[in-house]
Coordinates of C-alpha atoms in Angstrom, one line a residue:
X1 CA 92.5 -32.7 89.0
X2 CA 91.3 -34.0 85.9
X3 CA 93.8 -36.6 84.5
X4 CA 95.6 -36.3 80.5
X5 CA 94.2 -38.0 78.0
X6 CA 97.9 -39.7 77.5
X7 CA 98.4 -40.3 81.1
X8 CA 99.5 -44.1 82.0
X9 CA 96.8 -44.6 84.1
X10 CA 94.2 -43.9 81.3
X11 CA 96.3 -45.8 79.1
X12 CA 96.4 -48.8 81.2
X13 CA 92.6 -48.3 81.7
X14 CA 91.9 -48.7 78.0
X15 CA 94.3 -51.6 77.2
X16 CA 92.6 -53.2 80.2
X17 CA 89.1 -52.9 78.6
X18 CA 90.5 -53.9 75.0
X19 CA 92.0 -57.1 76.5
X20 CA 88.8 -58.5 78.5
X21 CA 86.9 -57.4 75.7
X22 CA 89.2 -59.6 73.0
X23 CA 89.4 -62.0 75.4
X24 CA 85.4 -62.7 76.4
X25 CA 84.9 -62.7 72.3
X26 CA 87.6 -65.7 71.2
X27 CA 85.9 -67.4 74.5
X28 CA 82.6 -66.9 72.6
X29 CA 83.8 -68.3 69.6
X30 CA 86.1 -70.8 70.6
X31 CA 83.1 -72.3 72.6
X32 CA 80.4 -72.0 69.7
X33 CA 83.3 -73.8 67.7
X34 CA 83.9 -75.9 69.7
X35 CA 80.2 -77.0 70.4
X36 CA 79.9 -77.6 66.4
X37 CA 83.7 -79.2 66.3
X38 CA 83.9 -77.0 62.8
X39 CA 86.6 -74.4 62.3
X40 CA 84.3 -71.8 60.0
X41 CA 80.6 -71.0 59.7
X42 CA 79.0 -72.2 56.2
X43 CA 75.9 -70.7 54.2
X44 CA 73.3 -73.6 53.1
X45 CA 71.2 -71.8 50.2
X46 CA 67.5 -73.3 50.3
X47 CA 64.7 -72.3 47.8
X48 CA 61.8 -73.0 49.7
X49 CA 58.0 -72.6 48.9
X50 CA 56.4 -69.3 50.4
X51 CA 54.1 -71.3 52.9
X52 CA 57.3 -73.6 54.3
X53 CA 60.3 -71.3 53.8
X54 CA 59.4 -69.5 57.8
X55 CA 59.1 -73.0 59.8
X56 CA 62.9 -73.8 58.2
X57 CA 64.4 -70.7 59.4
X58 CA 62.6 -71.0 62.4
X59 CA 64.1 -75.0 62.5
X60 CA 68.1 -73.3 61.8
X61 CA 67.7 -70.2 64.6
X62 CA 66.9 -72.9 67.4
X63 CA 70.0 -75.1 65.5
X64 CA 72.5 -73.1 67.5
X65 CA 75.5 -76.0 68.0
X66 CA 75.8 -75.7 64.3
X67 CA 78.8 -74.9 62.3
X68 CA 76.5 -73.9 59.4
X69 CA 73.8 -71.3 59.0
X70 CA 70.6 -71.5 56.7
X71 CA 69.3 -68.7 54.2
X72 CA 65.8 -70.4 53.1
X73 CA 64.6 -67.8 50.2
X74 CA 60.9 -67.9 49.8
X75 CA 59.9 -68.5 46.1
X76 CA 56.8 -69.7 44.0
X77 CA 57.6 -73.2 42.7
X78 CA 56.6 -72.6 39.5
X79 CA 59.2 -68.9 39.5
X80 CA 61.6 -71.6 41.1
X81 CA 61.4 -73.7 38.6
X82 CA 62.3 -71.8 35.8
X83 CA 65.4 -70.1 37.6
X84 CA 67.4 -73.1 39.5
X85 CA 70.0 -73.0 36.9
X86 CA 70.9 -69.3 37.4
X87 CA 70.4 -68.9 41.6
X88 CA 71.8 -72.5 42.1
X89 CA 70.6 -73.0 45.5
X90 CA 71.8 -76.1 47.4
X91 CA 68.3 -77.5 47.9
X92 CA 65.0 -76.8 47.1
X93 CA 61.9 -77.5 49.0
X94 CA 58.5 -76.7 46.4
X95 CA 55.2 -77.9 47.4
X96 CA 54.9 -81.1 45.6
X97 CA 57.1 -83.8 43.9
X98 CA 55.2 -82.8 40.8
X99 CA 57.2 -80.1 40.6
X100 CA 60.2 -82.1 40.0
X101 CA 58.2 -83.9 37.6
X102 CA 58.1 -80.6 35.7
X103 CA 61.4 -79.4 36.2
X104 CA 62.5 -82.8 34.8
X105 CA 60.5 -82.4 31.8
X106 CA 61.3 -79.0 31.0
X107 CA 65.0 -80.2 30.2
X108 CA 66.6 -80.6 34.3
X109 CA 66.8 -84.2 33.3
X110 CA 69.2 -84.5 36.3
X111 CA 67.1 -83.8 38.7
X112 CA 65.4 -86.1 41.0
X113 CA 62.1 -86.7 40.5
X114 CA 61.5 -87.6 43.7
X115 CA 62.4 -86.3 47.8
X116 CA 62.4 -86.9 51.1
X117 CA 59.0 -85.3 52.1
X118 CA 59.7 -82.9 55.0
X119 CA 55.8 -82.0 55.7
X120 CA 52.4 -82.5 54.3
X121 CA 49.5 -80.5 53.9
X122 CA 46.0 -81.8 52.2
X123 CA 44.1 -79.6 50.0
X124 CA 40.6 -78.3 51.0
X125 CA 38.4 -75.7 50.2
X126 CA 38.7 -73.0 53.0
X127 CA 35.3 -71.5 53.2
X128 CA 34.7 -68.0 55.1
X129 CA 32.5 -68.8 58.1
X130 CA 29.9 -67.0 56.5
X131 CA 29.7 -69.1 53.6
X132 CA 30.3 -72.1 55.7
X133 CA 27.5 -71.5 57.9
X134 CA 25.2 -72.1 54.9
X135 CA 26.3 -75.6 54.8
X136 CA 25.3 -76.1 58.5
X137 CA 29.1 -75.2 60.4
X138 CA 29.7 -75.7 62.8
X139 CA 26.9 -78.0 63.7
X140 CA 28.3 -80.1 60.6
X141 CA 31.7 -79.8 58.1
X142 CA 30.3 -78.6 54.9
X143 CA 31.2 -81.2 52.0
X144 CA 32.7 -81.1 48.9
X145 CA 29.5 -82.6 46.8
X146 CA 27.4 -79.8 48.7
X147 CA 29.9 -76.7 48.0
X148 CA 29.9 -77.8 44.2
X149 CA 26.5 -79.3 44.5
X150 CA 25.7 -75.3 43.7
X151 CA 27.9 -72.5 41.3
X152 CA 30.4 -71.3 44.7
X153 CA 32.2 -68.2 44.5
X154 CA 35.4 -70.1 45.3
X155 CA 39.1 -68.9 44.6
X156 CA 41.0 -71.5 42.3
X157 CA 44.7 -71.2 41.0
X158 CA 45.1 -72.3 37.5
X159 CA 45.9 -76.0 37.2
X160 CA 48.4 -75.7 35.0
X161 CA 50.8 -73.5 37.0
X162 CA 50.1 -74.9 40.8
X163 CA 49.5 -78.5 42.2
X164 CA 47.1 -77.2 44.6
X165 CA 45.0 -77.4 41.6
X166 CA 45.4 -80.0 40.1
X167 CA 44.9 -81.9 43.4
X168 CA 41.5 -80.3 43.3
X169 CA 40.7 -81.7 39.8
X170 CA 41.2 -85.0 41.1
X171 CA 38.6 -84.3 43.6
X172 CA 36.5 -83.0 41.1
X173 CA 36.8 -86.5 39.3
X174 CA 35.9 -88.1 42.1
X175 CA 33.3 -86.5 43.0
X176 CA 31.6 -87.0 40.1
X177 CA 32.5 -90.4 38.9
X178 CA 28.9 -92.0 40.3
X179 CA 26.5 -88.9 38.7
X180 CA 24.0 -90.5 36.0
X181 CA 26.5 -88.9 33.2
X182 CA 30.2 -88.6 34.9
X183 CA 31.5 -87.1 31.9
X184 CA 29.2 -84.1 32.0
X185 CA 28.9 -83.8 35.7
X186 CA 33.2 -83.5 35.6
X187 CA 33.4 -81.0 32.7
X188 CA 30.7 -79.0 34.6
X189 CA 32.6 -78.7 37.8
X190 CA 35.4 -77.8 36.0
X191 CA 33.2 -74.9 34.4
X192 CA 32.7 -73.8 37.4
X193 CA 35.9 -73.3 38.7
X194 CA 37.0 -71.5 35.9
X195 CA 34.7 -68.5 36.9
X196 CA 37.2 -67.4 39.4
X197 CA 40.5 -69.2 38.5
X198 CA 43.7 -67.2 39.1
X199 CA 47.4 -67.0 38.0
X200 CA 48.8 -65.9 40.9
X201 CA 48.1 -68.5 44.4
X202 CA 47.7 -65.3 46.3
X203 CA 45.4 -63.7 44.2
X204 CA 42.6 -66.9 45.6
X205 CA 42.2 -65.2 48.9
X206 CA 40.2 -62.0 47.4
X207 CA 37.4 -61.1 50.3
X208 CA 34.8 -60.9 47.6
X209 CA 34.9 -64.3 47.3
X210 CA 32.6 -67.7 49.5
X211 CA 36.3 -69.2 50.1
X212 CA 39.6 -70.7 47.9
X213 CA 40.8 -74.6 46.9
X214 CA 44.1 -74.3 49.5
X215 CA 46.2 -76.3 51.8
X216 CA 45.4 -77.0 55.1
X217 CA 48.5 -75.1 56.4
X218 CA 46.7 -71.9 55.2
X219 CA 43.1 -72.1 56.7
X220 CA 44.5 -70.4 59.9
X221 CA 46.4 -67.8 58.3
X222 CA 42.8 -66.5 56.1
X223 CA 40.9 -67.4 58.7
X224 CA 39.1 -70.3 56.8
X225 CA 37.3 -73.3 57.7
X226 CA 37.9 -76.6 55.8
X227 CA 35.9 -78.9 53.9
X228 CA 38.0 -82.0 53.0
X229 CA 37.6 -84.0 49.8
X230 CA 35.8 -87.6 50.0
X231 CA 37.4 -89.8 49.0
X232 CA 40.6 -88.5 49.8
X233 CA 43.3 -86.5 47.1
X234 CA 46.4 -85.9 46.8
X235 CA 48.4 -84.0 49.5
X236 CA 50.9 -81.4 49.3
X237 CA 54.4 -83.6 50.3
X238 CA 57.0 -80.8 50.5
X239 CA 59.9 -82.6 49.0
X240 CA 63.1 -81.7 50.1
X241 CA 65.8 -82.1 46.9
X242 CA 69.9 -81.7 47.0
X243 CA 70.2 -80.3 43.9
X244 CA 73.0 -81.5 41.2
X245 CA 76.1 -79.9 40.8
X246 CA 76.7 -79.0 45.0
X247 CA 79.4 -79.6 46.7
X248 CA 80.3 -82.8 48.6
X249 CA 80.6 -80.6 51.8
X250 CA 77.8 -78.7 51.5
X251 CA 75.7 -82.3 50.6
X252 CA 77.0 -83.3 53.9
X253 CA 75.3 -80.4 55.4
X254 CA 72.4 -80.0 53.7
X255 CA 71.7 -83.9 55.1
X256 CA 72.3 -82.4 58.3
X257 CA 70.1 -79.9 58.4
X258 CA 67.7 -82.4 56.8
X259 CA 67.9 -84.5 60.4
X260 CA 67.2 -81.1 62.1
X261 CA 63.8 -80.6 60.2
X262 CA 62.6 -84.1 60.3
X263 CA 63.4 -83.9 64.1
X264 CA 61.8 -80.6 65.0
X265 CA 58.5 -81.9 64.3
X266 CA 56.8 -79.1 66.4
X267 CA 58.1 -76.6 64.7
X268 CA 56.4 -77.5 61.7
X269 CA 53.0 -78.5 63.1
X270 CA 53.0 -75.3 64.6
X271 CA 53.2 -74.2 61.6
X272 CA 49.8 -75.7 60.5
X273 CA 51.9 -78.7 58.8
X274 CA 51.4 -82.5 59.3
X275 CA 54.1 -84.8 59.6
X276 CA 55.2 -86.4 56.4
X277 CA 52.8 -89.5 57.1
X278 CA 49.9 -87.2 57.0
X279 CA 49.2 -87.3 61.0
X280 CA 46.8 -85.4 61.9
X281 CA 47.2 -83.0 64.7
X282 CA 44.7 -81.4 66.9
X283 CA 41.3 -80.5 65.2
X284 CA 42.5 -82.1 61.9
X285 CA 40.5 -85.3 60.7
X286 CA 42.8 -88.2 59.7
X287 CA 43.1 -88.3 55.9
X288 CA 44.3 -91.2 53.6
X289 CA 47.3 -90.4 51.9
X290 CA 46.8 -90.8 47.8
X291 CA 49.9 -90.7 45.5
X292 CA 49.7 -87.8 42.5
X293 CA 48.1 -89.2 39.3
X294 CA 49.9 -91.3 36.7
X295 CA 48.9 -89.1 34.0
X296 CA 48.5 -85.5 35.4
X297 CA 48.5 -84.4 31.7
X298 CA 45.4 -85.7 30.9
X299 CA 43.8 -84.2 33.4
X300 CA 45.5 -80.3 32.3
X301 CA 44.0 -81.4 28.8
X302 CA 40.4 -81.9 30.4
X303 CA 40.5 -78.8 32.2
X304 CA 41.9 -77.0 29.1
X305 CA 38.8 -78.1 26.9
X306 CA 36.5 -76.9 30.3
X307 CA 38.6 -73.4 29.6
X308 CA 37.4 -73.2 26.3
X309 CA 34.8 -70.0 25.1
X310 CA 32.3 -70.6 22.8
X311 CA 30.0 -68.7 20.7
X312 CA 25.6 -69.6 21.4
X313 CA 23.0 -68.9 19.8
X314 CA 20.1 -69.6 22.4
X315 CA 16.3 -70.4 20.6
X316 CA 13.6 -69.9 23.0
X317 CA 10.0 -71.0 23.3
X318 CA 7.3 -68.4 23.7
X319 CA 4.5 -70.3 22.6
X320 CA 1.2 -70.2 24.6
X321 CA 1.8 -73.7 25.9
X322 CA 5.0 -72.1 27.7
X323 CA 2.6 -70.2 30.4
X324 CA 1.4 -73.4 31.5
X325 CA 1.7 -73.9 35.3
X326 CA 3.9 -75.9 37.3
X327 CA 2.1 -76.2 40.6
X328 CA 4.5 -77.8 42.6
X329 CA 6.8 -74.9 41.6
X330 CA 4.2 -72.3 41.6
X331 CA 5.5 -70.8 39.0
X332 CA 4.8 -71.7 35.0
X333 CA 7.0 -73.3 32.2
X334 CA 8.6 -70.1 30.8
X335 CA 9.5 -68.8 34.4
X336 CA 11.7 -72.5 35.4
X337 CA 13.2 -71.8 32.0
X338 CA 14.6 -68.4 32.5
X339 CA 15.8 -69.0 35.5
X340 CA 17.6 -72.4 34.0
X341 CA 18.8 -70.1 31.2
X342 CA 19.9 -67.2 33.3
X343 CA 22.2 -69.6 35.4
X344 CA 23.3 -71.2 32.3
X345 CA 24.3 -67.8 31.1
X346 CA 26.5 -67.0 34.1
X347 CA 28.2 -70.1 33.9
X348 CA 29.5 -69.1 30.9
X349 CA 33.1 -67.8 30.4
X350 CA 32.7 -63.4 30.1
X351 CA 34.4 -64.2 27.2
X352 CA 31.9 -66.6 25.7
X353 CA 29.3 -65.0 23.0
X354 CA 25.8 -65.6 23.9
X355 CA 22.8 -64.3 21.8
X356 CA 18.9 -64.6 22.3
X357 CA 15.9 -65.6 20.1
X358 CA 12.8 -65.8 20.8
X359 CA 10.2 -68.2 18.7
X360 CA 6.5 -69.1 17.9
X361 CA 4.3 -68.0 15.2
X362 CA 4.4 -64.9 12.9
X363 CA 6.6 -62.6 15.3
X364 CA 8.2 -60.5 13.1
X365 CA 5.9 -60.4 9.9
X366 CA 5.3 -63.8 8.5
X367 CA 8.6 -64.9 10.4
X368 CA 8.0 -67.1 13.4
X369 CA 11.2 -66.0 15.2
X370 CA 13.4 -62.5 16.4
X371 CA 16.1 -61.6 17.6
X372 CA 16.1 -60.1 21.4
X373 CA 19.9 -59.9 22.1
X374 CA 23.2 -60.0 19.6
X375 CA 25.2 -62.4 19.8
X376 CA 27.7 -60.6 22.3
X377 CA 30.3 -61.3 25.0
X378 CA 28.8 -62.4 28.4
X379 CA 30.4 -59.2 30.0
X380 CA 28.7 -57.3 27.4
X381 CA 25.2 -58.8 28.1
X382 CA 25.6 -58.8 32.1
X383 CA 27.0 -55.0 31.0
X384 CA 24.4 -53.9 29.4
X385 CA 21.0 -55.2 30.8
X386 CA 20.8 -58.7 29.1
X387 CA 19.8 -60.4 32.0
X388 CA 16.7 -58.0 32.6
X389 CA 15.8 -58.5 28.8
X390 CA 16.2 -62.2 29.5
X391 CA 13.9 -62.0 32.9
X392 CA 11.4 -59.5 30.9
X393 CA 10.4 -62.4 28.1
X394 CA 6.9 -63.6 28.3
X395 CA 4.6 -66.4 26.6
X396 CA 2.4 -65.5 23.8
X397 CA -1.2 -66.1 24.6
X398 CA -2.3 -68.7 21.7
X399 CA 0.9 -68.6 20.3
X400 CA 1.8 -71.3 18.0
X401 CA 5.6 -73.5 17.8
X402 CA 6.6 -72.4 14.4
X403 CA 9.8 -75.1 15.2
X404 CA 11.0 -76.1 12.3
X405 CA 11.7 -73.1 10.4
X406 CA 13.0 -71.3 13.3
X407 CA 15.4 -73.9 14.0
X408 CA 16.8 -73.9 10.5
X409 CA 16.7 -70.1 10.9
X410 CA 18.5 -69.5 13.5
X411 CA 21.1 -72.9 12.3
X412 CA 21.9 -70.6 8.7
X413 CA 22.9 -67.6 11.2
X414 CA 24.8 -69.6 13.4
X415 CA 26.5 -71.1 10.6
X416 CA 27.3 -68.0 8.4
X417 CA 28.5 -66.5 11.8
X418 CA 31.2 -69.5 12.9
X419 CA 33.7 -68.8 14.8
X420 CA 37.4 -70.4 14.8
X421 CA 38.4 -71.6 18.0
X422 CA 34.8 -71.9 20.2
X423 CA 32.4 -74.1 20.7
X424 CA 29.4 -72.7 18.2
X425 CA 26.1 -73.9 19.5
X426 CA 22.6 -73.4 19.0
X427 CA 20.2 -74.4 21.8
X428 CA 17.3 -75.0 21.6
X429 CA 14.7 -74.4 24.6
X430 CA 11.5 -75.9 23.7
X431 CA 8.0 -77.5 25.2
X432 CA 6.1 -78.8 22.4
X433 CA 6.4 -79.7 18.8
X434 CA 6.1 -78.1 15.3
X435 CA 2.1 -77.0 14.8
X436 CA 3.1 -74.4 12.0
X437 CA -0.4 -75.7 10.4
X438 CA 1.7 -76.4 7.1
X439 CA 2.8 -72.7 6.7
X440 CA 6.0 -73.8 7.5
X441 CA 9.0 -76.2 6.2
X442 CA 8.2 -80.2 6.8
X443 CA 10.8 -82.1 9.2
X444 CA 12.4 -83.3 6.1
X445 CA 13.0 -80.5 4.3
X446 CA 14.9 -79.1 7.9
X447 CA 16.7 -82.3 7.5
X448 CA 17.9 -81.7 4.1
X449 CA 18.8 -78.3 4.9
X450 CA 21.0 -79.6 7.7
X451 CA 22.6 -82.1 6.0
X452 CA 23.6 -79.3 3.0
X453 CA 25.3 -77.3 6.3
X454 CA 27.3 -79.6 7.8
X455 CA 31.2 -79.3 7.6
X456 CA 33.1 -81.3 9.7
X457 CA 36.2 -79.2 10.1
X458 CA 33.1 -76.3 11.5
X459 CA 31.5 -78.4 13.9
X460 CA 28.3 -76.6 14.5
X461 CA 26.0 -78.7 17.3
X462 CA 22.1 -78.1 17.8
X463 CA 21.4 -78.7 21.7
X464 CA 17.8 -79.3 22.2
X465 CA 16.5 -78.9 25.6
X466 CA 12.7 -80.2 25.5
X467 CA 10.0 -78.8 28.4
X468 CA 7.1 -80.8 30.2
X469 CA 5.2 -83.8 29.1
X470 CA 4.2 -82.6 25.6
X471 CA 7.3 -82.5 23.8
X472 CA 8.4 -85.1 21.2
X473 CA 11.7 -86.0 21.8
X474 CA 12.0 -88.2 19.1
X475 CA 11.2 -85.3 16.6
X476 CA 14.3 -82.7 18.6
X477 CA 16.6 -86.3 18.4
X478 CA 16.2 -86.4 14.8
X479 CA 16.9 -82.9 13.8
X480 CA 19.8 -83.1 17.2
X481 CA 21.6 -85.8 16.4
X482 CA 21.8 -84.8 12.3
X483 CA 24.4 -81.7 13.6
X484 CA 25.6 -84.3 16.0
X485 CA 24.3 -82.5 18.8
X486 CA 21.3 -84.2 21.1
X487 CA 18.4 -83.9 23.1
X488 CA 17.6 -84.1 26.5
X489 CA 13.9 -84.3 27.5
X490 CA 13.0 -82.7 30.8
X491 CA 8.8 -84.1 31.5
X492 CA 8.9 -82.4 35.3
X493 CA 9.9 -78.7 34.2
X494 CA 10.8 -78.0 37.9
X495 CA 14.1 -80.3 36.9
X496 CA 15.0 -78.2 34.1
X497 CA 18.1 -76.7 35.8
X498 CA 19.2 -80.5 36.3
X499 CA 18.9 -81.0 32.7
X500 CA 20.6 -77.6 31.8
X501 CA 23.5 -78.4 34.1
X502 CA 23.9 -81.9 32.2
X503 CA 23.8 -80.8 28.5
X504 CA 26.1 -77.9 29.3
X505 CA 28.4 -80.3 31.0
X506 CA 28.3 -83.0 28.2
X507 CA 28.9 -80.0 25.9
X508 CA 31.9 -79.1 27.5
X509 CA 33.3 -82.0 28.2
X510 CA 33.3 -83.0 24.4

């Protein structure tokens, strides 16, 4: 017989199961109060940097005799920055001291400019094993001098909005600093970071790209392999910050949970961290720590002017004298120097304006020079076919140099087409000297001309890049240095990229 739904004994059955129920719950929570010696649970708000914000909640879950609990919110550093005042965590964790640095200087004047580093992470630049296989891996670690050595496809996050980058330019600095011009060499790196330099840190790991600048702690996650700077740069230090204006109590536990991190070591290494002191674990080389710069400033400034478009109008050679052979290159002059142009060219920012001439004697009518491409945006010329144009050019059998008037030529256009905030060039790409057989201007009427266009506030700058044994570089100094430009003489043509690479860096870097 099936029993009431009121009947006592049901009754008592359900009161029983209530009871034990009740009673097995306070016996849970009197014994994880207990365990903590805390009467209520607490909330510690953390504003963590994406990469580090999963090993702390990882670090509070195995935490489980305490009476708090962590909520570690992933953020940029530079998003975190900016919004402190109106999330208020209790402490935040970004990437590197120079964040606080920042913070400080954009008005937080009360907060600390420095932490206790929880983590560390060097920067390197996490090649695809691909890429990294043409530097010899994993026979050898690729370097640094022989990735940049090149013009790398390599994932870079602006500078100015991410220390990982500016950590980089340090390197860069370094690496440089013993080239024949360290100026030039420097601005020229630079250069070529900007080719595929992004806002966004996440945007670096695009698939189309040789590798990224990173941290370490990444390399597994992309599936990267590392080349580390030498000498050493600055690592990422994770610093871990109370901020102002919380609580005495939850200070006290935001210094406990501190303990708990700088205990659980292996949480973090597991992670793909290093210990604050920069320990390597397995399979990572030891590397010298190296404070951030004094001045990190100037070095935003330097890669600011590296940033910086410019409008060039390119003069090339065609003369007969540019089909002479390089033997040891097997190839001739005008070949080396297309190619030296052509990776000039996409060096340049797609933004930059680059237009062609070409020059030598009685081209176009009695006119010793024309014009192959408009001056147009790099974009527009890799767009539209420029670089075959460039490839198709071709010395003039028995063609003269008609130099001097094309120079001044091509300086008037240059000059009546300025343009406000570029670098306006003319380069000249050259193997000889004037032989316009007196049909042309003298070298001092070009220099008087010059002189008349000079305007200091409209810095216009003739570049003069001579070719071979047979130029006169005294005669491309004088007409150079009268714009305040120079000349760089190049007697082994198969060099010429060498020389290219220097005036375009000690272009840029002024």
């Amino acid at each position: 017989m099936a029993r009431r739904p009121g009947s006592p004994v049901v009754i008592l059955s359900i009161l029983l199961v209530l009871t034990l129920a009740g009673w097995f719950g306070y016996d849970y929570l009197r014994t994880r109060l207990a365990a903590s010696s805390c009467d209520t649970v607490t909330t510690l708000r953390i504003t963590a940097a994406p990469d580090i914000a999963p090993a702390l909640t990882t670090v509070s879950q195995q935490d489980t005799s305490a009476c708090y609990r962590v909520e570690a919110v992933a953020a940029p550093s530079g998003q975190a920055m900016e919004t402190l005042a109106v999330h208020k965590p209790d402490v935040w964790v970004p990437e590197s001291s120079l964040w606080l640095q920042r913070a400080q200087q954009r008005g937080a004047w009360n907060l600390p400019v420095t932490g206790t580093s929880v983590a560390s992470s060097p920067i390197v630049v996490g090649l695809t094993e691909t890429a990294a296989r043409k530097y010899g891996w994993p026979s050898k670690t690729p370097t640094w001098a022989e990735i940049f050595k090149g013009d790398p496809a390599i994932g870079f996050v602006d500078p100015a909005v991410d220390p990982v980058g500016l950590a980089a330019l340090v390197g860069t600095g370094e690496l440089t600093k013993n080239a024949p011009d360290p100026a030039g060499a420097y601005a020229l790196t630079l250069r070529k970071l900007t080719k595929h330099t992004v806002q966004e840190p996440a945007a670096i790991f695009d698939p189309a790209l040789e590798g990224a600048v990173t941290s370490e702690a990444s390399l597994k996650a992309h599936n990267l392999v590392g080349a580390y700077a030498d000498p050493a740069i600055p690592s990422l230090d994770y610093p871990y910050v109370v901020l102002p204006g919380t609580s005495d109590s939850q200070r006290a536990i935001a210094q406990q949970f501190l303990g708990k991190v700088l205990e659980k070591t292996d949480v973090l290494t597991a992670a793909g961290f290093r210990p604050p002191n920069g320990t390597p674990g397995p399979g990572q080389p030891p590397v010298t720590p190296v404070n951030l710069p004094e001045d990190p400033d100037k070095l935003l400034n330097e890669w600011a002017a590296a940033n910086r478009s410019a409008r060039i109008q390119v003069l090339l050679d065609v003369s007969g004298s540019m089909a002479a052979a390089v033997p040891k290159a097997r190839a001739d002059r005008m070949t080396l120097t297309l190619r030296a142009a052509e990776l000039g060219i996409k060096l340049f920012k797609p933004i930059t304006k680059v237009g062609l001439w070409r020059f030598s004697t009685k081209l176009d009518g009695d006119k010793d020079y024309q014009e192959l491409l408009p001056v147009r945006p790099v974009s527009e010329q890799l767009a539209n076919g420029g670089l075959e144009k460039l490839r198709s050019v071709r010395a003039i059998s028995n063609g003269g140099t008609g130099l001097y008037d094309s120079v001044l030529a091509a300086y008037q256009s240059a000059r009546q087409n300025w343009e406000p905030g570029r670098i306006n060039l003319v380069v000249l790409l050259t193997d000889g000297r004037d032989d316009d057989d007196g049909r042309g201007i003298s070298q001092q009427k070009l220099l008087a001309e010059l002189n008349k266009l000079q305007d200091p506030k409209r810095p216009l700058q003739i570049i003069a890049i001579g070719i071979g044994p047979d130029v006169d570089t005294a005669e491309l100094r004088t007409f150079s240095h009268a714009t305040g430009g120079e000349a760089y003489p190049t007697p082994d043509p198969t060099k010429i990229v060498d020389t290219f690479y220097a005036a375009l860096g000690r272009l840029l870097e002024q």
